[in-house]
Short mmCIF file of C-alpha atoms in Angstrom, two decimals:
data_model
loop_
_atom_site.label_atom_id
_atom_site.label_comp_id
_atom_site.label_asym_id
_atom_site.label_seq_id
_atom_site.Cartn_x
_atom_site.Cartn_y
_atom_site.Cartn_z
CA MET U 13 -6.99 42.80 52.78
CA THR U 14 -8.93 43.77 55.86
CA GLU U 15 -11.96 46.01 55.84
CA ASP U 16 -10.04 48.38 58.13
CA ILE U 17 -7.39 49.01 55.44
CA LYS U 18 -10.02 49.59 52.76
CA ARG U 19 -11.94 51.93 55.06
CA SER U 20 -8.79 53.91 55.87
CA VAL U 21 -7.93 54.35 52.17
CA TYR U 22 -11.50 55.33 51.36
CA LEU U 23 -11.54 58.01 54.07
CA GLN U 24 -8.19 59.45 52.94
CA ILE U 25 -9.55 59.84 49.41
CA GLU U 26 -12.92 61.12 50.60
CA LYS U 27 -11.44 64.01 52.58
CA ARG U 28 -9.26 65.06 49.62
CA LYS U 29 -11.83 64.91 46.82
CA LYS U 30 -11.92 68.67 46.41
CA GLU U 31 -8.11 68.83 46.17
CA ILE U 32 -8.11 66.05 43.58
CA GLU U 33 -10.79 67.80 41.52
CA GLU U 34 -8.93 71.11 41.59
CA TRP U 35 -5.65 69.39 40.67
CA LEU U 36 -7.27 67.70 37.68
CA LYS U 37 -8.99 70.92 36.62
CA LYS U 38 -5.63 72.69 36.73
CA LEU U 39 -4.04 70.01 34.53
CA VAL U 40 -6.92 70.02 32.03
CA SER U 41 -6.80 73.83 31.86
CA ILE U 42 -3.21 73.69 30.54
CA PRO U 43 -3.37 73.20 26.76
CA SER U 44 -1.05 70.31 25.89
CA GLU U 45 -2.21 69.65 22.35
CA ASN U 46 -0.40 67.36 19.98
CA ARG U 47 -0.56 69.16 16.66
CA TYR U 48 1.46 66.79 14.55
CA PRO U 49 4.35 67.16 13.84
CA ASP U 50 4.57 69.65 16.74
CA GLY U 51 3.39 69.35 20.31
CA PHE U 52 2.73 71.76 23.16
CA GLU U 53 3.11 69.61 26.26
CA ALA U 54 5.80 71.71 27.96
CA ASP U 55 3.63 73.77 30.34
CA ALA U 56 1.66 70.72 31.50
CA GLN U 57 4.85 68.76 32.03
CA ASN U 58 6.37 71.62 34.03
CA PHE U 59 3.31 71.54 36.28
CA ILE U 60 3.56 67.78 36.79
CA GLU U 61 7.32 67.97 37.39
CA ASP U 62 6.82 70.60 40.10
CA GLU U 63 4.08 68.54 41.75
CA CYS U 64 6.26 65.43 41.79
CA ARG U 65 9.17 67.33 43.32
CA LYS U 66 6.87 68.70 46.03
CA CYS U 67 6.06 65.09 46.90
CA GLY U 68 9.75 64.36 47.40
CA LEU U 69 10.00 62.04 44.42
CA GLU U 70 13.23 61.58 42.44
CA VAL U 71 12.49 63.28 39.09
CA ASP U 72 14.09 62.86 35.69
CA THR U 73 13.13 64.82 32.57
CA PHE U 74 14.33 64.33 29.01
CA LEU U 75 13.32 64.79 25.39
CA PRO U 76 12.73 61.65 23.32
CA THR U 77 15.62 62.71 21.11
CA ASP U 78 17.98 62.77 24.11
CA ILE U 79 18.15 58.97 23.91
CA ARG U 80 21.14 57.93 21.85
CA ASN U 81 20.33 56.25 18.51
CA ILE U 82 16.59 56.23 19.26
CA GLU U 83 15.88 57.30 15.67
CA LYS U 84 17.21 53.93 14.47
CA HIS U 85 14.75 51.91 16.55
CA ASP U 86 11.99 50.01 14.74
CA TYR U 87 9.34 51.64 16.94
CA TRP U 88 10.54 55.20 16.30
CA LEU U 89 8.19 57.42 14.27
CA SER U 90 10.17 60.00 12.31
CA GLY U 91 9.04 63.48 11.36
CA ARG U 92 8.14 64.75 14.85
CA ASN U 93 9.55 67.97 16.34
CA TYR U 94 10.87 68.20 19.92
CA GLY U 95 12.51 71.63 19.94
CA ASN U 96 10.01 73.33 22.26
CA GLY U 97 10.46 71.43 25.50
CA ARG U 98 8.42 68.30 24.83
CA LYS U 99 10.01 66.39 27.70
CA ASN U 100 9.04 63.21 29.50
CA VAL U 101 8.64 63.45 33.27
CA ILE U 102 9.64 60.33 35.25
CA ALA U 103 9.20 60.34 39.04
CA ARG U 104 10.60 57.47 41.08
CA TRP U 105 9.94 56.48 44.68
CA LYS U 106 12.70 54.03 45.52
CA GLY U 107 11.78 50.99 47.54
CA ASP U 108 13.81 50.21 50.63
CA SER U 109 14.34 46.44 50.31
CA GLY U 110 14.23 45.19 46.73
CA GLY U 111 10.56 44.25 46.48
CA LYS U 112 8.54 44.08 43.27
CA SER U 113 8.31 47.33 41.29
CA VAL U 114 5.39 48.98 39.50
CA LEU U 115 5.02 51.61 36.78
CA LEU U 116 1.99 53.94 36.66
CA SER U 117 2.09 55.49 33.22
CA GLY U 118 0.18 57.83 30.95
CA HIS U 119 0.57 60.48 28.26
CA VAL U 120 -0.04 64.17 28.82
CA ASP U 121 -0.56 65.19 25.17
CA VAL U 122 -4.14 65.61 24.03
CA ALA U 123 -5.85 65.71 20.66
CA PRO U 124 -6.45 69.15 19.10
CA PHE U 125 -9.69 70.70 20.35
CA GLU U 126 -11.24 71.06 16.89
CA PRO U 127 -13.83 70.77 15.44
CA ASP U 128 -14.91 73.68 17.58
CA ASN U 129 -18.52 72.83 18.37
CA TRP U 130 -18.10 72.62 22.15
CA LYS U 131 -21.31 73.33 24.07
CA GLU U 132 -20.79 72.40 27.74
CA THR U 133 -17.67 74.56 28.12
CA ARG U 134 -14.61 75.76 26.23
CA PRO U 135 -11.97 73.07 25.62
CA PHE U 136 -9.51 74.27 28.28
CA VAL U 137 -12.01 75.70 30.75
CA PRO U 138 -12.87 72.58 32.77
CA VAL U 139 -16.24 72.43 34.48
CA ILE U 140 -17.95 69.80 36.62
CA LYS U 141 -21.56 68.91 35.90
CA GLU U 142 -23.41 65.97 37.44
CA GLY U 143 -20.21 64.20 38.41
CA ARG U 144 -18.54 64.66 35.03
CA LEU U 145 -15.50 66.83 34.48
CA TYR U 146 -15.59 68.35 30.98
CA GLY U 147 -12.56 69.55 29.03
CA ARG U 148 -10.13 68.48 26.34
CA GLY U 149 -8.01 65.62 27.63
CA ALA U 150 -10.18 64.99 30.70
CA ALA U 151 -10.64 61.34 29.74
CA ASP U 152 -7.77 60.92 27.26
CA MET U 153 -5.94 60.80 29.51
CA LYS U 154 -5.40 63.39 32.23
CA GLY U 155 -8.03 61.75 34.42
CA GLY U 156 -5.94 58.60 34.52
CA LEU U 157 -2.77 60.59 35.16
CA ALA U 158 -4.48 62.28 38.10
CA ALA U 159 -5.50 58.91 39.59
CA SER U 160 -1.92 57.61 39.34
CA PHE U 161 -0.35 60.75 40.80
CA TRP U 162 -2.77 60.99 43.71
CA ALA U 163 -2.36 57.32 44.61
CA VAL U 164 1.37 57.96 45.00
CA LYS U 165 0.87 61.30 46.77
CA ILE U 166 -1.58 59.89 49.34
CA LEU U 167 0.68 56.91 50.04
CA ARG U 168 3.73 59.13 50.58
CA GLU U 169 1.89 61.46 52.90
CA SER U 170 0.52 58.53 54.89
CA GLY U 171 4.03 57.41 55.86
CA TYR U 172 3.94 54.21 53.81
CA MET U 173 7.31 52.83 52.66
CA PRO U 174 7.36 50.43 49.69
CA ALA U 175 9.82 47.57 49.46
CA GLY U 176 9.94 47.89 45.66
CA ASP U 177 10.25 50.92 43.39
CA ILE U 178 7.17 52.90 42.37
CA ILE U 179 7.51 54.90 39.16
CA PHE U 180 4.97 57.47 38.02
CA GLU U 181 5.51 58.86 34.54
CA SER U 182 3.89 61.47 32.32
CA LEU U 183 4.88 61.02 28.68
CA VAL U 184 4.73 63.13 25.53
CA ASP U 185 3.72 62.45 21.94
CA GLU U 186 1.29 59.53 22.07
CA GLU U 187 -1.43 60.99 19.84
CA PHE U 188 -1.31 60.84 16.02
CA ALA U 189 0.05 57.27 16.11
CA GLY U 190 3.01 58.52 18.15
CA GLY U 191 4.77 56.49 20.81
CA ASN U 192 8.15 58.21 20.80
CA GLY U 193 7.80 59.40 24.39
CA THR U 194 6.96 55.89 25.59
CA LEU U 195 9.83 54.42 23.57
CA ALA U 196 12.31 56.89 25.07
CA ALA U 197 11.27 56.02 28.63
CA ARG U 198 11.65 52.30 28.00
CA LEU U 199 15.02 52.68 26.31
CA LYS U 200 16.28 54.84 29.18
CA GLY U 201 15.62 51.92 31.49
CA TYR U 202 12.50 52.90 33.41
CA ASN U 203 11.13 49.37 33.32
CA THR U 204 9.45 47.52 36.17
CA ASP U 205 7.93 44.19 37.20
CA PHE U 206 4.44 45.36 36.19
CA ALA U 207 2.89 48.37 34.47
CA ILE U 208 -0.53 49.98 34.62
CA VAL U 209 -1.33 52.41 31.81
CA THR U 210 -4.34 54.55 32.72
CA GLU U 211 -5.93 54.89 29.29
CA PRO U 212 -9.74 55.36 29.53
CA THR U 213 -10.89 51.72 29.51
CA ARG U 214 -14.25 52.42 31.19
CA MET U 215 -13.01 50.61 34.29
CA GLU U 216 -12.24 47.37 32.46
CA ILE U 217 -8.90 45.69 33.05
CA CYS U 218 -7.59 45.33 29.52
CA THR U 219 -4.86 42.77 28.89
CA ALA U 220 -4.81 43.43 25.15
CA CYS U 221 -5.26 46.20 22.63
CA PRO U 222 -5.70 46.14 18.87
CA GLY U 223 -3.10 47.53 16.52
CA ALA U 224 -3.78 50.29 14.03
CA ILE U 225 -2.71 50.54 10.41
CA LEU U 226 -3.08 53.96 8.81
CA GLY U 227 -3.06 54.69 5.14
CA GLU U 228 -4.58 56.23 2.05
CA LEU U 229 -6.63 54.73 -0.75
CA ILE U 230 -5.72 56.82 -3.80
CA ILE U 231 -8.12 56.78 -6.76
CA ARG U 232 -6.60 58.18 -9.97
CA GLY U 233 -8.40 59.33 -13.10
CA ASN U 234 -7.93 61.99 -15.79
CA ALA U 235 -8.61 65.62 -14.92
CA GLY U 236 -10.66 67.88 -17.13
CA ILE U 237 -14.11 68.66 -18.52
CA PRO U 238 -15.61 66.53 -21.36
CA TYR U 239 -15.94 69.31 -23.96
CA MET U 240 -15.60 66.94 -26.94
CA GLY U 241 -18.05 64.32 -25.73
CA GLN U 242 -15.41 61.84 -24.63
CA PRO U 243 -16.12 60.46 -21.13
CA ILE U 244 -13.89 61.66 -18.34
CA TYR U 245 -14.51 59.46 -15.36
CA ASN U 246 -14.67 61.38 -12.09
CA PRO U 247 -12.60 59.81 -9.29
CA ILE U 248 -15.06 61.35 -6.82
CA ASP U 249 -17.57 58.81 -8.14
CA GLY U 250 -14.94 56.14 -7.56
CA ALA U 251 -14.43 57.40 -4.02
CA SER U 252 -18.16 57.20 -3.40
CA ARG U 253 -18.12 53.54 -4.40
CA ALA U 254 -15.00 52.85 -2.34
CA ILE U 255 -16.55 54.35 0.81
CA CYS U 256 -19.43 51.91 0.51
CA PHE U 257 -17.02 49.02 0.01
CA PHE U 258 -15.23 49.79 3.30
CA GLU U 259 -18.28 48.38 5.11
CA GLU U 260 -17.91 45.17 3.10
CA TRP U 261 -14.19 45.16 3.85
CA ILE U 262 -14.59 45.35 7.64
CA LYS U 263 -17.03 42.42 7.67
CA TYR U 264 -14.52 40.43 5.65
CA TRP U 265 -11.65 41.50 7.92
CA ARG U 266 -13.48 40.65 11.15
CA ASP U 267 -14.00 37.14 9.83
CA LYS U 268 -10.35 36.77 8.76
CA ASN U 269 -8.80 38.38 11.85
CA LYS U 270 -10.81 36.99 14.76
CA HIS U 271 -9.63 37.19 18.36
CA GLU U 272 -11.42 36.05 21.50
CA LEU U 273 -11.19 39.46 23.21
CA PHE U 274 -12.60 41.36 20.23
CA LEU U 275 -15.77 39.47 19.34
CA GLU U 276 -18.56 40.92 21.47
CA LYS U 277 -20.71 43.85 20.41
CA GLY U 278 -18.76 47.09 20.68
CA LYS U 279 -15.42 45.27 20.80
CA GLU U 280 -15.23 44.23 17.14
CA LEU U 281 -12.37 45.38 14.95
CA ASN U 282 -13.36 48.54 13.14
CA TYR U 283 -12.24 51.12 10.62
CA LEU U 284 -12.33 54.90 10.40
CA LEU U 285 -12.34 57.14 7.35
CA TRP U 286 -11.01 60.47 8.56
CA ASP U 287 -10.20 62.59 5.51
CA ILE U 288 -11.06 62.89 1.82
CA SER U 289 -9.08 65.19 -0.45
CA THR U 290 -8.67 65.94 -4.17
CA ARG U 291 -5.56 68.05 -3.67
CA VAL U 292 -1.99 67.25 -4.65
CA SER U 293 0.27 69.44 -2.48
CA ASP U 294 -0.63 73.10 -3.17
CA GLU U 295 -1.89 72.69 -6.72
CA LEU U 296 -4.76 74.95 -7.72
CA ILE U 297 -7.85 72.86 -8.50
CA GLN U 298 -10.01 74.21 -11.31
CA MET U 299 -13.74 73.54 -11.65
CA GLY U 300 -13.44 70.23 -13.41
CA THR U 301 -12.92 66.57 -12.79
CA PRO U 302 -10.01 66.14 -10.33
CA ALA U 303 -7.07 63.90 -11.14
CA ILE U 304 -7.17 62.01 -7.84
CA VAL U 305 -9.13 61.47 -4.67
CA LYS U 306 -7.31 60.39 -1.48
CA ILE U 307 -9.29 58.64 1.24
CA SER U 308 -7.40 58.53 4.55
CA TRP U 309 -8.27 55.51 6.69
CA VAL U 310 -7.43 53.62 9.86
CA VAL U 311 -8.06 49.88 10.20
CA TRP U 312 -7.63 48.06 13.51
CA VAL U 313 -6.03 44.62 13.73
CA SER U 314 -5.97 41.87 16.36
CA PRO U 315 -2.99 40.91 18.52
CA GLY U 316 -0.64 38.63 16.63
CA THR U 317 -1.33 40.26 13.27
CA SER U 318 1.55 41.46 11.09
CA GLU U 319 1.62 44.34 8.63
CA GLU U 320 2.43 41.87 5.88
CA TYR U 321 -0.66 39.78 6.51
CA PHE U 322 -2.92 42.84 6.70
CA PHE U 323 -1.70 44.36 3.44
CA LYS U 324 -1.87 41.02 1.65
CA GLU U 325 -5.59 40.76 2.51
CA PHE U 326 -6.29 44.47 2.02
CA ARG U 327 -4.71 44.62 -1.43
CA LYS U 328 -6.43 41.40 -2.48
CA PHE U 329 -9.79 42.89 -1.51
CA TRP U 330 -9.29 46.14 -3.40
CA ASN U 331 -7.71 44.52 -6.46
CA GLU U 332 -10.80 42.38 -6.78
CA LYS U 333 -13.09 45.41 -6.47
CA ALA U 334 -11.05 47.31 -9.09
CA ARG U 335 -11.45 44.42 -11.54
CA GLN U 336 -15.13 43.70 -10.97
CA ASP U 337 -16.89 46.95 -10.07
CA GLU U 338 -18.33 48.86 -13.05
CA VAL U 339 -17.29 52.22 -11.57
CA LEU U 340 -13.95 51.42 -9.92
CA LYS U 341 -12.57 49.63 -12.99
CA ASN U 342 -12.30 53.03 -14.71
CA PHE U 343 -9.60 54.17 -12.26
CA ASP U 344 -6.17 53.23 -11.03
CA LEU U 345 -6.15 52.38 -7.31
CA GLU U 346 -3.11 52.78 -5.07
CA ILE U 347 -2.81 51.78 -1.42
CA LYS U 348 -0.28 53.82 0.54
CA GLN U 349 0.70 53.39 4.20
CA THR U 350 1.04 56.54 6.32
CA PHE U 351 2.58 57.10 9.76
CA HIS U 352 3.70 53.68 11.02
CA PHE U 353 2.21 50.45 12.34
CA VAL U 354 0.82 50.95 15.84
CA ARG U 355 1.39 47.40 16.96
CA PRO U 356 -1.22 45.34 18.80
CA TRP U 357 -0.36 43.65 22.07
CA GLN U 358 -1.60 41.00 24.47
CA THR U 359 -0.11 40.39 27.90
CA ASP U 360 0.16 36.83 29.16
CA GLY U 361 -2.88 36.25 31.34
CA SER U 362 -0.86 34.20 33.82
CA SER U 363 1.07 37.28 34.98
CA GLU U 364 1.08 37.57 38.77
CA GLY U 365 0.45 41.30 38.41
CA ILE U 366 -2.87 40.66 36.68
CA ASP U 367 -4.05 38.50 39.57
CA THR U 368 -3.02 41.24 41.99
CA ILE U 369 -4.80 44.07 40.14
CA ILE U 370 -7.95 41.93 39.85
CA ARG U 371 -7.86 41.35 43.60
CA SER U 372 -7.24 45.03 44.38
CA TYR U 373 -10.08 46.08 42.08
CA SER U 374 -12.56 43.68 43.66
CA ASP U 375 -11.45 44.46 47.21
CA TYR U 376 -11.87 48.20 46.80
CA THR U 377 -15.02 48.37 44.66
CA ASP U 378 -16.80 45.20 45.84
CA LYS U 379 -17.35 44.49 42.15
CA LYS U 380 -16.09 41.76 39.86
CA ALA U 381 -13.27 42.97 37.62
CA ASP U 382 -13.96 42.56 33.90
CA ILE U 383 -11.00 41.33 31.83
CA ALA U 384 -11.28 42.60 28.30
CA GLY U 385 -9.59 43.87 25.19
CA ALA U 386 -9.37 47.63 24.73
CA THR U 387 -11.43 49.20 21.97
CA PHE U 388 -8.54 51.42 20.85
CA SER U 389 -4.89 51.13 19.90
CA CYS U 390 -2.17 52.65 22.07
CA ASP U 391 1.48 52.23 23.13
CA MET U 392 0.91 48.93 24.94
CA ALA U 393 3.31 47.01 22.68
CA ILE U 394 6.17 49.37 23.51
CA TYR U 395 5.86 48.55 27.22
CA GLY U 396 5.60 44.83 26.51
CA ASP U 397 7.98 44.34 23.60
CA VAL U 398 10.64 47.00 24.27
CA GLY U 399 10.42 47.32 28.07
CA ARG U 400 9.64 43.60 28.61
CA ILE U 401 7.02 44.63 31.17
CA PRO U 402 3.77 42.74 31.81
CA VAL U 403 1.30 45.57 31.15
CA ILE U 404 -2.41 46.20 31.48
CA LEU U 405 -4.66 49.16 30.73
CA LEU U 406 -7.04 50.41 33.41
CA GLY U 407 -8.68 53.80 33.37
CA PRO U 408 -11.92 55.71 33.93
CA ARG U 409 -15.20 55.98 32.10
CA GLY U 410 -15.72 59.00 29.87
CA ASP U 411 -16.78 59.94 26.39
CA ASN U 412 -16.28 62.21 23.38
CA LEU U 413 -12.57 61.46 23.20
CA HIS U 414 -11.04 63.47 20.33
CA GLY U 415 -14.41 65.22 20.03
CA SER U 416 -16.26 68.16 21.52
CA ASP U 417 -17.43 68.11 25.15
CA GLU U 418 -15.00 65.39 26.22
CA TRP U 419 -15.65 64.30 29.80
CA VAL U 420 -14.43 61.94 32.51
CA LEU U 421 -16.41 60.46 35.39
CA LEU U 422 -14.97 61.73 38.68
CA GLU U 423 -16.28 58.76 40.66
CA ASP U 424 -13.95 56.54 38.64
CA ILE U 425 -10.94 58.74 39.42
CA TYR U 426 -11.54 58.28 43.14
CA ASN U 427 -12.04 54.52 42.77
CA LEU U 428 -8.89 54.17 40.69
CA ILE U 429 -6.86 55.96 43.36
CA GLY U 430 -8.13 53.45 45.90
CA ILE U 431 -7.47 50.48 43.61
CA PHE U 432 -3.92 51.65 42.87
CA ILE U 433 -3.17 52.21 46.56
CA LEU U 434 -4.32 48.70 47.44
CA PHE U 435 -2.36 47.27 44.50
CA ILE U 436 0.86 49.01 45.57
CA LYS U 437 0.44 47.83 49.17
CA ASP U 438 -0.02 44.25 47.95
CA TRP U 439 2.54 44.29 45.13
CA CYS U 440 5.48 46.42 46.29
CA LYS U 441 6.27 44.38 49.36
#
C-alpha cells in the first residue's frame, strides 16, 4: 500500500467525522434492548435497512424463524420470541469479477439498561465527552456496526468497485447467550471467504474466543423454623460457603483447561455469579429457613472444550465439596444447565485473511497488530462451524459493557473504518 492511498482514506474519514458521530448517536438513541425472551430491535433495524438502501446496496431482511427447520439445528436456542419484527438486515455489494468476498458483521441488540445508576447521561441519550461516546450499546456493539457501515459507504461513494462480494449485516438476538440471528444468516447462505465481527476487542485482532456454560447450583435443605430445638440447616449458609468455593473452582479450572491465548493477566478463564434466589416459581416465602437457594453462574471455557468434559470436572469438584465440607454436607446439591452451550472457537492462524487484516491494521495505524484471544464469548463458532468462514473479531475500545455509563472510543471507530477500507481494497480484488 502506498502512502498516497492511506492519506486519501484518512482524509475521506477526517472530513466526515461529524457525520459518522451523528450517525452513531442516532443508532445508539434507538432502544434495541434484548429483554429475553423478547427483543426490541425492530426500530434500529429499520433505520439500518433504510441507510443501506440509500447506499444502493442489495438488501434482504428476514426473521430467524423464516429459515426452514432452523429450530432443529444444534445451535438453535429455543424459547425466544420473534413476533415483533426482530429481523436480520443483510446488505450485499456484489463484486464484478468473482474476487474474494468479505463479511462485516455485528449484532444490533443491546443489553437492558438496568441497573439504572447512569451518571454521565441517560442510556439512550448519547453524549460525547473527551472523545468517548456514552450510551447503551455504544461499545457492545453499535460502535463496531458504525465502523463497518461507514467503511462500505465511503468506498461506494468514492467510486470503488470490488471484484468480490462485500456483505454488511446487522443481526438480532445475540445477547442472553443467543445466536439465533447469526445462525439464520449462515443457514440462508450469506457466507464469504472471510468474516470480521466487530465485537469490542479493544483493537486487538482476536482469532479465538472462549465458550460460555451457564447454569444453576441448587442447594436444597428443609424449610421451617426450629421451634422444637431440632436443627434446620439454612441453605443460605450453604450458598455462602459455595460462593467462596467458586474462587477455588476457577483456579482449579484454569489449571485443567489451559490455552495459549488465555494465559496472560486479564485473559484468564473466569466465572460470573449473576443471581441468587430462594424462590420456587411464585411461591410465597415465609420468614423462615428457605427450602432452596439457586446460584446462577457462568463459567468460560477454552477452545476445544466440550460440554461433557466441563460438567465431568464441575460435578467432580462439587461432589467432593458436598462430601467434605462441614456446612455443605448438610444439603443436597444439584447442578442444572440453563440456556445452551455458547461454543468456543479458534480460527486457523494460517488463514490468508488474517495476514491481510494484520497488514491493513499496521498500514493504517502504523502500529503492530496484537493477535489475541477475546475476553468474552460470542457467536464466533456459528460463523466458523456453520458458515465455514475463517472469522476474526476486531472492534473498538470501550468500557462498562452491560453496565451503566457504557462508552466507546470514537478514535477507534475512525481507525477501524480506515482499516476495513484498506482490507477490502486488498482482499476483494
